[in-house]
PDB file of C-alpha atoms in Angstrom:
ATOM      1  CA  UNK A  27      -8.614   5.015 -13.894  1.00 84.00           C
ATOM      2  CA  UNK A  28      -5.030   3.785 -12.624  1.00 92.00           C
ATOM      3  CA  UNK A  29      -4.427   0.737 -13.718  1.00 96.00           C
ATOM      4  CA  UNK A  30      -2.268  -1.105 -11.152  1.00 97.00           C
ATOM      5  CA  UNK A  31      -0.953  -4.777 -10.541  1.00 97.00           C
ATOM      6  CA  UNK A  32       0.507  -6.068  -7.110  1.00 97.00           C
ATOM      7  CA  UNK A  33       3.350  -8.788  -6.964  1.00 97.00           C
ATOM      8  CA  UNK A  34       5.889 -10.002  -4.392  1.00 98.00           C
ATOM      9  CA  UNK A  35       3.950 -11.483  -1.338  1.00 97.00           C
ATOM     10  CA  UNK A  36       4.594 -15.299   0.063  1.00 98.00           C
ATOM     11  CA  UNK A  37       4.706 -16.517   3.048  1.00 98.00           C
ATOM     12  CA  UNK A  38       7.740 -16.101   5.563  1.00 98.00           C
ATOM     13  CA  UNK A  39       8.313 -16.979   8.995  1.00 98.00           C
ATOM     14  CA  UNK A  40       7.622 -14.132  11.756  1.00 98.00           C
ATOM     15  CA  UNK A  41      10.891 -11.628  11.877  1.00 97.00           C
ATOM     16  CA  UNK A  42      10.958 -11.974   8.164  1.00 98.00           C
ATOM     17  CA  UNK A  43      10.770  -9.226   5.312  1.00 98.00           C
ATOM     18  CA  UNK A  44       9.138  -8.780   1.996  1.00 98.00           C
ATOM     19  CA  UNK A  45       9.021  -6.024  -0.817  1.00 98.00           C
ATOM     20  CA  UNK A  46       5.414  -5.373  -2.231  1.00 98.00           C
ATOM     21  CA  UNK A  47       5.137  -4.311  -5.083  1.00 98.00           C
ATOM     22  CA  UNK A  48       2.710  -2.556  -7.698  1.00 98.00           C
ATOM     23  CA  UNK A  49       3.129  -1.623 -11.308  1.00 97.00           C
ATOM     24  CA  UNK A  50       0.763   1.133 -12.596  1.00 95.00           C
ATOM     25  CA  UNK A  51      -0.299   2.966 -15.323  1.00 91.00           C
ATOM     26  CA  UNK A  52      -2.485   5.314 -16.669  1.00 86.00           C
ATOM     27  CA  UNK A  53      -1.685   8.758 -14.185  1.00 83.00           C
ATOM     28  CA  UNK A  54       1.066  11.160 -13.645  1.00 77.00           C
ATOM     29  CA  UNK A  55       2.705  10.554 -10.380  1.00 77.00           C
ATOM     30  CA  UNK A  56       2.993  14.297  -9.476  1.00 77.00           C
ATOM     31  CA  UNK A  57      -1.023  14.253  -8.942  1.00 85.00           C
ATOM     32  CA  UNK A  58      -1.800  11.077  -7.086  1.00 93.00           C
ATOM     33  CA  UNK A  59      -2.168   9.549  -4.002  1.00 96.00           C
ATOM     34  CA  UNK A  60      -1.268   6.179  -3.599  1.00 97.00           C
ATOM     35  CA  UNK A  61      -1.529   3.371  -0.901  1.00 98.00           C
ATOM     36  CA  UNK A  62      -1.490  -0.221   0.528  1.00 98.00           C
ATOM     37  CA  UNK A  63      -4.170  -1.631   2.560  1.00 98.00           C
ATOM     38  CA  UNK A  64      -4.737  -5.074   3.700  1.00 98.00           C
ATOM     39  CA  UNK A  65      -7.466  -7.390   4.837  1.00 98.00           C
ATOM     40  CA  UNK A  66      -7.129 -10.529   6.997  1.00 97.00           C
ATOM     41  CA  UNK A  67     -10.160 -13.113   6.593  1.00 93.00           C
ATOM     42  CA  UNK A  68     -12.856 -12.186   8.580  1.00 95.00           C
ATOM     43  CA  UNK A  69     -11.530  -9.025   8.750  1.00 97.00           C
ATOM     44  CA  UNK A  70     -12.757  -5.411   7.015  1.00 97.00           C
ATOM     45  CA  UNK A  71      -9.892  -3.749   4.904  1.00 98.00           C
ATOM     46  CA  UNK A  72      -7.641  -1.130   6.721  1.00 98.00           C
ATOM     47  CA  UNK A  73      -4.832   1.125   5.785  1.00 98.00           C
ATOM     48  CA  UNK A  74      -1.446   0.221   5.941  1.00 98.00           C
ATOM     49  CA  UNK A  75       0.201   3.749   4.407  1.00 98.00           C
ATOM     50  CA  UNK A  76      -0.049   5.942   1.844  1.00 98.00           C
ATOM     51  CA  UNK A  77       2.689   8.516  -0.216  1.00 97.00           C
ATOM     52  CA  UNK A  78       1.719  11.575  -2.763  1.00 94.00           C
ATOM     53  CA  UNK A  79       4.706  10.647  -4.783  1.00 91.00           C
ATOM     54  CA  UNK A  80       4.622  14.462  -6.069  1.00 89.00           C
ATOM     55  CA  UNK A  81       5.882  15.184  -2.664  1.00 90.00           C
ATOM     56  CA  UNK A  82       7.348  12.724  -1.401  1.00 88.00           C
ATOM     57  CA  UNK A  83       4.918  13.189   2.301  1.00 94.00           C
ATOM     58  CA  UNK A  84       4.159   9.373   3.335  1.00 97.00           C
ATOM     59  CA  UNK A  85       1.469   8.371   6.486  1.00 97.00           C
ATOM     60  CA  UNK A  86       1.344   4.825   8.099  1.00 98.00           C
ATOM     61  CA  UNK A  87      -0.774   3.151  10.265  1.00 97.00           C
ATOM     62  CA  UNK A  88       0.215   3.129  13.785  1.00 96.00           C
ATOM     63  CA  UNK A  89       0.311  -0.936  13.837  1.00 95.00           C
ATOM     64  CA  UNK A  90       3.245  -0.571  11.361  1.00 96.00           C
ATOM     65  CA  UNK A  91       5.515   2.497  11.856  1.00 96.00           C
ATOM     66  CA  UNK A  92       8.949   1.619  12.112  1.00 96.00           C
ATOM     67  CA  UNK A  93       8.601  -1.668  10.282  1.00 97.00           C
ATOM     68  CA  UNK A  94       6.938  -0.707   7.146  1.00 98.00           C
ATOM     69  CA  UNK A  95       8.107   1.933   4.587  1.00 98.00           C
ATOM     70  CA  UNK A  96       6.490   3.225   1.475  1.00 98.00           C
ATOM     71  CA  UNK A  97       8.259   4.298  -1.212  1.00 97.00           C
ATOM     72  CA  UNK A  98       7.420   5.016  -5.285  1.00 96.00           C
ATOM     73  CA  UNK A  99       9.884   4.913  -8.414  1.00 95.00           C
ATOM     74  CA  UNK A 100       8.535   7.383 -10.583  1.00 91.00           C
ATOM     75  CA  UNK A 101      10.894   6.673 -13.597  1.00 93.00           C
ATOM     76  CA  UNK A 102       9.470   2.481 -13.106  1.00 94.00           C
ATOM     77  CA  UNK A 103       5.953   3.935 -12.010  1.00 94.00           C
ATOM     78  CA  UNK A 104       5.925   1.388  -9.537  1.00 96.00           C
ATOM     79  CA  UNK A 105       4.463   1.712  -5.522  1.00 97.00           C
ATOM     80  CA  UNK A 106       6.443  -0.624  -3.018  1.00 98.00           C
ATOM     81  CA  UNK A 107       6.159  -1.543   0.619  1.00 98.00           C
ATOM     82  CA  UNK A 108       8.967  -2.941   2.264  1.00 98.00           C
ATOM     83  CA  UNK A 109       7.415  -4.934   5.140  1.00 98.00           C
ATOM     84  CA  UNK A 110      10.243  -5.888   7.704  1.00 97.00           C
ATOM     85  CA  UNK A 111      10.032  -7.414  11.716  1.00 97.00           C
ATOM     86  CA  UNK A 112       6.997  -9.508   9.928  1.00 97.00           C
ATOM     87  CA  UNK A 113       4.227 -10.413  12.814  1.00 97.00           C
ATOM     88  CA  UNK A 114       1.713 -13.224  12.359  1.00 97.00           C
ATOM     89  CA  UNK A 115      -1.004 -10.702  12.848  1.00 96.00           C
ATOM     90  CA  UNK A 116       0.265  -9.159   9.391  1.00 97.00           C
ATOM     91  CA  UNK A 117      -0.901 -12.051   7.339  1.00 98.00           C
ATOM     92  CA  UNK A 118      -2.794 -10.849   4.842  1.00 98.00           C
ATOM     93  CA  UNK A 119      -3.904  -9.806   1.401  1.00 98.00           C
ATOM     94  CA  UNK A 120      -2.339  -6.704   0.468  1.00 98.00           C
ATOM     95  CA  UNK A 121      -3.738  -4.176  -2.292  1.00 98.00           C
ATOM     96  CA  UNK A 122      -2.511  -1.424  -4.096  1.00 98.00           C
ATOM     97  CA  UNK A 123      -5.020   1.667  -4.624  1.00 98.00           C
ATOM     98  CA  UNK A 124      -4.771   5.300  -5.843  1.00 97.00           C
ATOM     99  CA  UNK A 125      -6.886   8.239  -6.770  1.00 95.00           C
ATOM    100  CA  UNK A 126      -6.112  11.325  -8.317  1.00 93.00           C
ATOM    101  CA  UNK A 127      -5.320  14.089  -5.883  1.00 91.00           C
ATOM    102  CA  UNK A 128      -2.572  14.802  -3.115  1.00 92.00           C
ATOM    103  CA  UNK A 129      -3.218  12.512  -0.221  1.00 95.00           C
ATOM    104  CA  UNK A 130      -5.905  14.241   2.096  1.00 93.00           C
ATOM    105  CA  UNK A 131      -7.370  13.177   5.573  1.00 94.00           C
ATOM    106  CA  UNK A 132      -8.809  10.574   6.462  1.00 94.00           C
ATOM    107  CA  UNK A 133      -6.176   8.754   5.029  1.00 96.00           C
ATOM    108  CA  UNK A 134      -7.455   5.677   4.759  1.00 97.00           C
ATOM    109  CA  UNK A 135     -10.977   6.435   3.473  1.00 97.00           C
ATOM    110  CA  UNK A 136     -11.507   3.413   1.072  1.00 96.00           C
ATOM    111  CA  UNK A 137     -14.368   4.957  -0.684  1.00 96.00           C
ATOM    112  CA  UNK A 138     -11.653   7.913  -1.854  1.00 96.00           C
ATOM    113  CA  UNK A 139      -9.501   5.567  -3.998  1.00 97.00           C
ATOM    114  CA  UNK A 140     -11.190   4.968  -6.954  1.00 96.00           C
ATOM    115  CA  UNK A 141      -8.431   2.199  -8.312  1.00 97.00           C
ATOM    116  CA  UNK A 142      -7.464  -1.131  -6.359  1.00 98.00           C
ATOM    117  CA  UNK A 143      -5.136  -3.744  -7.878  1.00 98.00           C
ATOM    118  CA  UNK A 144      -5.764  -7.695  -7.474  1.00 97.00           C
ATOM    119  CA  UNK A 145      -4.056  -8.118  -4.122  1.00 98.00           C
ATOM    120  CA  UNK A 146      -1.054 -10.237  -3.530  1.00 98.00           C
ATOM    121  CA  UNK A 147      -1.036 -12.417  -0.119  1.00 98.00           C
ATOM    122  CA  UNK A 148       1.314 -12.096   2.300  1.00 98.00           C
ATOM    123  CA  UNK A 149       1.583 -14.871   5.197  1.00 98.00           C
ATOM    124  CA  UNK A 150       3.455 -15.134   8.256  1.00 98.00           C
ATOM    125  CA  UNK A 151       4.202 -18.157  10.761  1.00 97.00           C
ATOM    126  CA  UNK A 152       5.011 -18.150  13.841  1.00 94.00           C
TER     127      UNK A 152
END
């Protein structure tokens, strides 16, 4: 199991940015997919992207290309997201996940990643 631990949300007004971020442990980056999701209240828990950090290949959802970007530091073993043009509708809490294995379609299938950090909330006004 990954071990991983989210930071870096608050809330910002709409046009805003953040940088998500998640420290892990416990895996070797080369081997290892790795993603945010999110879930609004009320709401089930979707994909935001995801990056096999062994390759460097990343995948977003379509309701954030062009304003979100994945990235990973393998010497700080640490995932961000870089959420920028911040929309109300994005208010929400953010995880980190991961299983072992090059990211594989479907991307976002929740029942593949096998580690999920604590979530850090992210809220945006209007």
């Amino acid at each position: 199991q990954v071990q991983l631990v989210e930071s870096g949300g608050g809330s910002v007004e709409a046009g805003g940015s953040l940088r998500l971020s998640c420290r892990a442990s416990g895996y070797t980056y080369s081997s290892i997919c790795m993603g945010w999701f999110r879930q609004a209240p009320g709401k089930e828990r979707e994909g935001v992207a995801v990056i096999s950090p062994g390759v460097g290949s990343t995948f977003y959802a379509d309701s954030v290309k062009g304003r979100f970007t994945i990235s990973h530091d393998n010497a700080k073993s640490t995932l961000y997201l870089q959420v920028d043009i911040l929309k109300p509708e994005d208010t929400a809490m953010y995880y980190c996940a991961a299983y072992f294995d090059y990211c594989r379609y479907p991307l976002f299938l929740k029942s593949r990643f096998r580690s999920w950090g604590q979530g850090t909330q992210v809220t945006v006004s209007s």
